[in-house]
Coordinates of C-alpha atoms and ligand atoms in Angstrom, one line a residue:
M1 CA 44.2 63.0 11.1
K2 CA 45.1 59.5 12.3
T3 CA 45.4 56.5 10.0
L4 CA 43.7 53.4 11.2
L5 CA 44.3 50.0 9.6
F6 CA 41.4 47.6 10.3
V7 CA 42.6 44.0 9.9
F8 CA 40.1 41.1 9.8
G9 CA 39.3 38.0 7.9
T10 CA 36.3 36.1 9.0
R11 CA 32.5 36.5 8.7
P12 CA 31.8 37.7 12.3
E13 CA 34.7 40.1 12.3
A14 CA 33.4 41.6 9.0
I15 CA 30.0 42.1 10.5
K16 CA 31.3 43.6 13.7
C17 CA 34.0 45.8 12.2
A18 CA 31.7 47.1 9.4
P19 CA 29.7 49.6 11.4
V20 CA 33.0 51.1 12.8
V21 CA 34.7 51.2 9.4
L22 CA 31.7 52.9 7.8
K23 CA 31.5 55.5 10.5
A24 CA 35.3 56.1 10.6
Q25 CA 35.3 56.6 6.8
K26 CA 33.0 59.6 7.2
D27 CA 34.8 61.0 10.2
P28 CA 37.4 63.8 9.4
R29 CA 39.5 62.6 12.4
F30 CA 40.5 59.4 10.6
K31 CA 41.9 58.0 7.4
V32 CA 40.8 54.4 7.1
L33 CA 42.6 51.5 5.5
V34 CA 41.1 47.9 5.5
C35 CA 43.1 44.7 5.2
S36 CA 41.2 41.5 4.6
T37 CA 43.3 38.5 5.6
G38 CA 41.1 36.3 3.5
Q39 CA 40.9 33.7 6.4
H40 CA 37.3 33.3 5.1
R41 CA 36.6 33.6 1.4
E42 CA 33.0 32.7 0.3
M43 CA 31.6 33.5 3.8
I44 CA 33.1 37.1 3.8
R45 CA 32.6 38.2 0.2
P46 CA 28.9 39.0 0.4
L47 CA 29.5 41.1 3.5
F48 CA 32.0 43.4 1.7
D49 CA 29.4 43.8 -1.0
F50 CA 26.5 44.3 1.5
F51 CA 28.3 46.9 3.6
G52 CA 30.0 48.5 0.5
I53 CA 33.5 48.1 1.9
K54 CA 36.4 47.6 -0.5
P55 CA 39.5 46.3 1.2
D56 CA 42.7 48.2 0.4
F57 CA 44.8 45.0 0.9
D58 CA 43.7 41.3 0.6
L59 CA 46.1 38.6 1.9
D60 CA 43.8 36.0 0.3
L61 CA 45.1 33.3 2.6
M62 CA 42.2 30.8 2.8
K63 CA 42.8 27.2 1.8
P64 CA 40.4 24.3 2.3
G65 CA 40.9 22.6 5.7
Q66 CA 43.5 25.1 6.7
T67 CA 45.4 24.7 10.1
L68 CA 45.9 27.4 12.7
V69 CA 49.6 27.4 11.7
D70 CA 48.6 28.1 8.0
I71 CA 46.5 31.0 9.0
S72 CA 49.1 32.4 11.4
M73 CA 51.9 32.2 8.9
G74 CA 49.8 33.8 6.2
V75 CA 48.8 36.8 8.4
M76 CA 52.3 37.2 9.7
S77 CA 54.1 37.5 6.4
G78 CA 51.3 39.4 4.6
L79 CA 50.7 42.0 7.2
N80 CA 54.4 42.4 7.9
K81 CA 54.9 43.5 4.3
I82 CA 52.0 46.0 4.4
L83 CA 53.4 47.6 7.6
L84 CA 56.8 47.9 6.1
E85 CA 55.4 49.8 3.1
N86 CA 52.6 51.9 4.8
K87 CA 52.6 54.3 7.7
V88 CA 49.7 53.7 10.1
D89 CA 49.0 55.2 13.5
G90 CA 46.9 52.4 14.9
I91 CA 45.7 48.8 14.0
V92 CA 42.2 47.9 14.8
V93 CA 41.4 44.2 15.5
Q94 CA 38.1 42.6 16.7
G95 CA 37.4 39.6 18.9
D96 CA 39.4 36.4 19.1
T97 CA 40.1 34.9 15.7
S98 CA 43.6 33.9 14.6
S99 CA 43.6 36.7 12.0
G100 CA 43.0 39.3 14.8
F101 CA 45.5 37.8 17.2
I102 CA 48.3 37.4 14.7
A103 CA 47.6 40.9 13.4
S104 CA 48.0 42.3 16.9
L105 CA 51.3 40.4 17.4
V106 CA 52.7 41.7 14.1
S107 CA 51.6 45.3 15.1
F108 CA 53.4 44.9 18.4
Y109 CA 56.6 43.9 16.6
H110 CA 56.2 47.0 14.6
K111 CA 55.5 49.0 17.7
I112 CA 52.1 50.2 16.3
P113 CA 49.4 50.7 18.9
V114 CA 46.7 48.0 18.9
I115 CA 43.0 48.9 19.4
H116 CA 41.0 45.8 20.5
I117 CA 37.3 45.7 19.8
E118 CA 35.3 43.2 21.9
A119 CA 38.0 42.9 24.5
G120 CA 37.8 41.1 27.8
L121 CA 35.6 38.1 27.0
R122 CA 36.8 35.1 29.0
S123 CA 35.6 31.5 29.5
G124 CA 38.4 30.8 32.0
D125 CA 39.5 27.7 30.0
I126 CA 42.3 28.1 27.5
F127 CA 41.0 25.1 25.5
S128 CA 37.4 26.3 25.3
P129 CA 36.7 27.9 22.9
F130 CA 39.9 26.8 21.2
P131 CA 42.0 28.7 20.1
E132 CA 39.8 31.8 20.8
E133 CA 40.3 32.0 24.5
F134 CA 44.1 32.2 24.0
N135 CA 43.7 34.6 21.0
R136 CA 41.8 37.2 23.0
K137 CA 44.1 36.9 26.0
G138 CA 47.1 37.3 23.7
T139 CA 45.6 40.3 21.9
A140 CA 45.0 42.0 25.3
L141 CA 48.7 41.6 26.2
V142 CA 49.7 43.9 23.3
A143 CA 46.6 46.2 23.1
K144 CA 46.8 49.9 24.0
I145 CA 43.0 50.5 24.0
H146 CA 40.7 47.7 25.2
L147 CA 37.1 48.2 24.1
A148 CA 35.0 45.9 26.3
P149 CA 31.4 45.3 25.2
T150 CA 30.0 44.9 28.7
E151 CA 30.9 45.7 32.3
T152 CA 31.6 42.0 32.9
A153 CA 34.2 42.0 30.1
K154 CA 35.8 45.2 31.6
Q155 CA 36.0 43.6 35.0
N156 CA 37.7 40.5 33.5
L157 CA 40.4 42.8 32.2
I158 CA 40.7 44.8 35.5
H159 CA 41.0 41.4 37.3
E160 CA 44.0 40.6 35.0
H161 CA 45.6 44.0 36.1
Y162 CA 45.1 46.0 32.9
P163 CA 45.0 49.7 33.9
E164 CA 41.4 50.9 34.2
K165 CA 42.3 54.1 32.2
D166 CA 42.9 51.9 29.1
V167 CA 39.6 49.9 29.4
F168 CA 36.3 51.3 28.0
V169 CA 32.8 49.8 28.0
T170 CA 31.2 50.4 24.6
G171 CA 28.6 47.8 23.9
N172 CA 29.1 45.3 21.1
T173 CA 29.4 46.6 17.5
G174 CA 27.5 43.5 16.4
I175 CA 24.4 45.1 17.8
D176 CA 25.0 48.2 15.8
A177 CA 25.1 46.1 12.6
L178 CA 22.0 44.2 13.7
F179 CA 20.0 47.4 14.2
E180 CA 21.1 48.6 10.8
V181 CA 19.9 45.4 9.1
K182 CA 16.6 45.4 11.1
N183 CA 15.9 49.0 10.0
K184 CA 16.7 48.0 6.4
I185 CA 14.3 45.1 6.5
E186 CA 11.6 47.3 8.0
A187 CA 12.1 50.0 5.5
R188 CA 11.9 47.6 2.6
P189 CA 8.8 45.3 3.0
E190 CA 9.6 43.6 -0.3
L191 CA 12.7 42.1 1.4
N192 CA 10.4 40.2 3.8
A193 CA 8.3 39.0 0.9
Q194 CA 11.4 37.9 -1.0
F195 CA 12.8 35.9 2.0
A196 CA 9.3 34.4 2.7
D197 CA 9.3 33.2 -0.9
K198 CA 12.9 31.8 -0.7
Y199 CA 12.0 29.9 2.5
S200 CA 8.5 28.9 1.4
F201 CA 9.5 25.2 1.9
L202 CA 9.3 25.8 5.7
S203 CA 6.0 24.5 7.1
R204 CA 3.8 27.3 8.5
D205 CA 2.3 24.8 11.1
K206 CA 5.6 23.8 12.6
N207 CA 8.0 25.7 14.8
L208 CA 11.4 26.5 13.3
A209 CA 14.6 25.6 15.1
L210 CA 17.5 27.5 13.5
V211 CA 20.8 25.8 14.1
T212 CA 24.5 26.7 13.6
V213 CA 27.6 24.8 14.8
H214 CA 31.2 25.3 13.9
R215 CA 33.5 25.4 17.0
R216 CA 36.9 23.7 16.6
E217 CA 36.9 22.2 20.2
S218 CA 33.6 20.4 19.4
F219 CA 34.9 18.7 16.2
G220 CA 34.2 14.9 16.1
E221 CA 32.4 13.2 18.9
P222 CA 30.9 16.3 20.8
M223 CA 29.5 17.8 17.6
E224 CA 28.2 14.4 16.5
Q225 CA 26.5 14.0 19.9
V226 CA 24.8 17.4 19.3
M227 CA 23.8 16.4 15.8
S228 CA 22.4 13.0 17.1
G229 CA 20.3 15.0 19.6
L230 CA 19.1 17.3 16.7
L231 CA 18.1 14.2 14.7
E232 CA 16.1 13.0 17.6
L233 CA 14.4 16.4 18.2
S234 CA 13.5 16.5 14.5
R235 CA 11.2 13.5 15.1
R236 CA 8.8 15.8 17.1
N237 CA 5.7 16.6 15.2
D238 CA 5.7 20.3 16.0
L239 CA 9.3 21.1 15.0
E240 CA 11.5 21.3 11.9
L241 CA 15.2 22.2 11.7
L242 CA 17.1 24.5 9.3
I243 CA 20.8 24.2 9.6
P244 CA 23.0 26.6 7.5
L245 CA 26.2 24.6 7.5
H246 CA 29.5 26.2 8.1
M247 CA 31.9 25.6 5.2
N248 CA 34.5 23.8 7.4
P249 CA 34.9 20.3 5.9
Q250 CA 34.9 18.8 9.4
V251 CA 31.5 20.2 10.2
R252 CA 30.1 18.9 6.9
A253 CA 31.6 15.4 7.4
S254 CA 29.9 15.1 10.7
A255 CA 26.6 16.4 9.3
Q256 CA 26.7 13.8 6.5
K257 CA 27.6 11.0 8.9
I258 CA 24.8 11.8 11.4
F259 CA 22.0 13.1 9.3
G260 CA 22.6 11.1 6.1
D261 CA 19.3 10.7 4.2
N262 CA 17.3 12.2 7.0
A263 CA 18.3 15.7 5.9
K264 CA 17.6 17.5 2.7
W265 CA 19.8 20.2 1.0
I266 CA 17.8 23.2 -0.2
D267 CA 20.1 24.9 -2.5
K268 CA 21.1 22.1 -4.9
G269 CA 18.8 23.1 -7.8
E270 CA 16.0 20.8 -6.8
T271 CA 12.5 22.2 -5.9
V272 CA 11.6 21.5 -2.3
K273 CA 8.2 21.5 -0.7
P274 CA 6.9 21.9 2.9
G275 CA 6.8 18.6 4.7
Q276 CA 9.4 16.9 2.5
S277 CA 12.0 16.9 5.3
K278 CA 12.3 17.7 9.0
I279 CA 16.0 18.7 8.7
W280 CA 16.9 21.2 6.0
L281 CA 20.6 21.8 5.3
C282 CA 21.8 24.8 3.3
E283 CA 25.0 26.8 2.5
P284 CA 25.8 29.7 4.9
V285 CA 23.0 32.2 4.6
D286 CA 23.8 35.9 3.7
Y287 CA 23.6 38.1 6.8
V288 CA 20.3 39.9 6.0
P289 CA 18.3 36.7 5.3
F290 CA 20.0 35.1 8.3
I291 CA 18.6 37.9 10.5
Y292 CA 15.2 37.2 8.9
L293 CA 15.5 33.5 9.8
M294 CA 16.5 34.3 13.3
D295 CA 13.4 36.5 13.6
R296 CA 11.2 33.7 12.2
A297 CA 12.7 31.0 14.4
H298 CA 10.9 29.7 17.5
I299 CA 14.2 28.7 19.0
I300 CA 17.9 29.0 18.1
I301 CA 20.5 26.3 18.8
T302 CA 24.0 27.5 18.3
D303 CA 27.7 27.5 19.4
S304 CA 28.2 30.8 17.7
G305 CA 29.4 33.8 19.6
G306 CA 27.7 36.4 17.4
V307 CA 24.4 34.6 17.3
Q308 CA 24.3 34.5 21.1
E309 CA 24.7 38.2 21.1
E310 CA 22.1 38.9 18.4
A311 CA 19.2 36.6 19.4
P312 CA 18.2 38.4 22.6
S313 CA 17.4 41.5 20.6
L314 CA 15.0 39.4 18.6
G315 CA 13.4 37.8 21.7
K316 CA 14.5 34.3 20.8
P317 CA 15.5 31.7 23.4
I318 CA 19.0 30.4 22.6
L319 CA 20.4 27.0 23.5
V320 CA 24.1 27.3 23.5
A321 CA 25.7 24.0 22.4
R322 CA 28.9 24.5 24.4
E323 CA 30.5 23.4 27.6
K324 CA 31.4 26.9 28.5
T325 CA 30.6 30.4 27.4
E326 CA 32.4 33.6 27.5
R327 CA 29.1 35.4 27.2
P328 CA 27.5 34.8 30.7
E329 CA 25.5 38.0 30.3
A330 CA 22.8 36.3 28.2
I331 CA 22.6 33.4 30.7
E332 CA 22.3 35.9 33.6
A333 CA 19.6 37.9 31.6
G334 CA 17.7 34.6 31.2
T335 CA 17.7 34.6 27.4
S336 CA 20.2 31.7 26.9
M337 CA 21.1 28.4 28.4
L338 CA 24.1 26.1 28.0
I339 CA 23.1 22.8 26.5
P340 CA 25.3 19.7 27.2
L341 CA 27.2 18.1 24.3
K342 CA 25.9 14.7 25.2
K343 CA 22.9 13.4 23.2
D344 CA 20.6 12.4 26.0
E345 CA 21.2 15.5 28.1
F346 CA 21.0 17.7 25.1
I347 CA 17.5 16.3 24.3
R348 CA 16.4 16.6 27.9
V349 CA 17.3 20.3 28.1
A350 CA 15.9 21.2 24.6
T351 CA 12.7 19.3 25.4
D352 CA 12.2 21.2 28.6
V353 CA 12.5 24.5 26.9
L354 CA 10.2 23.5 24.0
D355 CA 7.6 21.9 26.2
K356 CA 7.5 24.0 29.4
K357 CA 5.8 27.3 28.5
E358 CA 7.1 29.1 31.6
I359 CA 10.7 28.3 30.7
Y360 CA 10.2 29.3 27.1
Q361 CA 8.5 32.6 27.9
R362 CA 11.1 33.5 30.4
M363 CA 13.8 33.0 27.8
A364 CA 11.9 34.7 25.0
Q365 CA 12.3 38.2 26.3
A366 CA 13.7 41.0 24.1
K367 CA 16.3 42.3 26.5
N368 CA 19.8 42.6 25.1
P369 CA 22.7 42.8 27.6
F370 CA 25.3 43.2 24.8
G371 CA 24.6 46.7 23.6
D372 CA 22.2 49.4 22.3
G373 CA 23.5 50.1 18.8
S374 CA 25.8 53.0 19.8
A375 CA 29.1 51.1 20.2
S376 CA 30.8 52.3 17.0
E377 CA 30.2 56.0 17.8
K378 CA 31.6 55.5 21.3
I379 CA 34.6 53.6 19.9
L380 CA 35.6 56.3 17.5
D381 CA 35.4 59.0 20.2
I382 CA 37.6 56.9 22.5
V383 CA 40.1 56.2 19.8
A384 CA 40.3 59.9 18.7
K385 CA 41.0 60.9 22.3
H386 CA 43.3 58.1 23.5
L387 CA 45.3 56.9 20.5
Ligands
LIG401 C1 37.0 30.9 12.3 C2 37.6 31.5 13.6 C3 36.6 31.4 14.7 C4 35.3 32.0 14.3 C5 34.8 31.5 13.0 C6 33.6 32.2 12.5 C7 40.0 31.0 14.1 C8 41.0 30.1 14.6 N1 38.7 30.6 14.0 O1 36.8 29.6 12.4 O2 37.1 32.0 15.9 O3 34.3 31.8 15.3 O4 35.8 31.7 12.0 O5 32.9 31.5 11.4 O6 40.3 32.2 13.8 N2 35.8 27.7 4.6 C9 35.5 27.9 3.3 N3 35.1 29.2 2.9 C10 35.0 30.2 3.8 C11 35.3 30.0 5.1 C12 35.7 28.7 5.5 O7 35.6 27.0 2.5 O8 34.6 31.3 3.4 C13 36.3 26.4 5.1 C14 37.7 26.1 4.6 O9 37.9 24.7 4.3 C15 38.6 26.5 5.8 C16 37.7 26.0 6.9 O10 36.3 26.3 6.5 O11 39.8 25.9 5.8 C17 37.9 26.6 8.3 O12 38.0 28.0 8.3 P1 38.8 28.7 9.5 O13 38.7 30.2 9.3 O14 40.1 28.1 9.6 O15 38.0 28.2 10.8 P2 36.5 28.6 11.2 O16 36.0 27.3 11.9 O17 35.7 29.2 10.2
LIG402 N1 25.6 34.4 10.3 C1 25.3 34.6 8.9 N2 24.9 33.5 8.2 C2 24.9 32.2 8.7 C3 25.3 32.1 10.1 C4 25.6 33.2 10.8 O1 25.2 35.7 8.4 O2 24.5 31.3 8.0 C5 26.0 35.6 11.0 C6 25.4 35.8 12.4 O3 24.2 36.6 12.3 C7 26.4 36.5 13.2 C8 27.7 35.9 12.6 O4 27.4 35.4 11.3 O5 26.4 37.9 13.0 C9 28.3 34.9 13.5 O6 29.4 34.2 12.8 P1 29.9 32.8 13.2 O7 28.9 32.0 13.9 O8 30.5 32.2 12.0 O9 31.1 33.2 14.2 P2 31.3 33.5 15.8 O10 30.4 34.6 16.1 O11 31.0 32.2 16.5 O12 32.7 33.8 15.9

């Protein structure tokens, strides 16, 4: 039996690691340990509850407005201590966060094999997304097993001269999680009714644009250009916007500056009614209702990696508010489009998608290039064989 230590700390890592952790816990080939770095606090807690995962270790490192150095130092010293006191056969990290990258570096110093889920994504620009492009390249340098979600990601690694025998295409575990949630919502019709009630302030006669933005490289002017574009779009009669705001203080400061009194918060104890606002702001939404909202949306505008991967399964056009994406598969499949971080261009592209039926219909196809829901199973078989 091999002991695997999963190390993660942010919302998307929790969502994408959970299906693998849960399967591995039931698998006699593995003993599973989980370390939460605590890089996120409020945004990750509901996910541990939802998936029923209880971390064995919690580094609890989050502080408001933390820097990349703060995160790195916290993971380094915390994980170092855990590895000095516990014997593990492999460390599992996911994606490109600083928690994942530093965990892989500490594992390397301890000469413990690193298993990298969602390996091989590349934008080709070390500063975009920042610092994620560096984090995933750094993780690849020390990984023993590279689990690429798509063939494109595998080819990126081969191109960087990683041996083909160490690279495996598995699909993205985020799609496993999404399928689980969709099944749960379908099996429990009362959930739909519950969410419909919670979001009853949304107008039935308007299209919903669901929006999330949080990328560090967009902080300040680029993000404010996007928000100014959103403000302009909200003036259309046929559209209203719901924006679950990331908890990063920089995102919130820009939202306050640009939207001001034009936006209304929904979860501040006040009753809100349809038609009272065209821009609704709210705290980050729990994962299951977020999937409900994606499903209800007419269009999704986001700079999120995970949302770009999920939306095609729900047949929703995605406008990716980024200069570059490491997920070209959705663009090639026709379900997503990059949208410039300049107000006027942003409005032009968004208006085209909203007004031109042929563009909208082409993008609204339920074809997911990122996986079929079987990634976790494949990953465990590969790890059992190659670790
Ligand atoms: C991190 C990851 C990013 C990932 C994103 C997912 C890095 C460098 N960044 O970025 O790759 O796309 O998570 O959301 O690893 N905060 C809270 N409560 C929370 C979470 C965040 O208050 O539960 C606030 C805190 O003020 C915190 C700030 O948000 O300091 C930034 O969090 P941080 O994890 O540093 O950056 P993210 O932008 O969330
Ligand atoms: N998500 C969520 N609530 C929200 C916004 C996003 O549950 O209010 C989920 C979303 O479905 C996806 C993941 O969080 O699975 C993406 O996280 P995020 O955008 O923070 O990070 P990224 O994927 O960009 O690293």
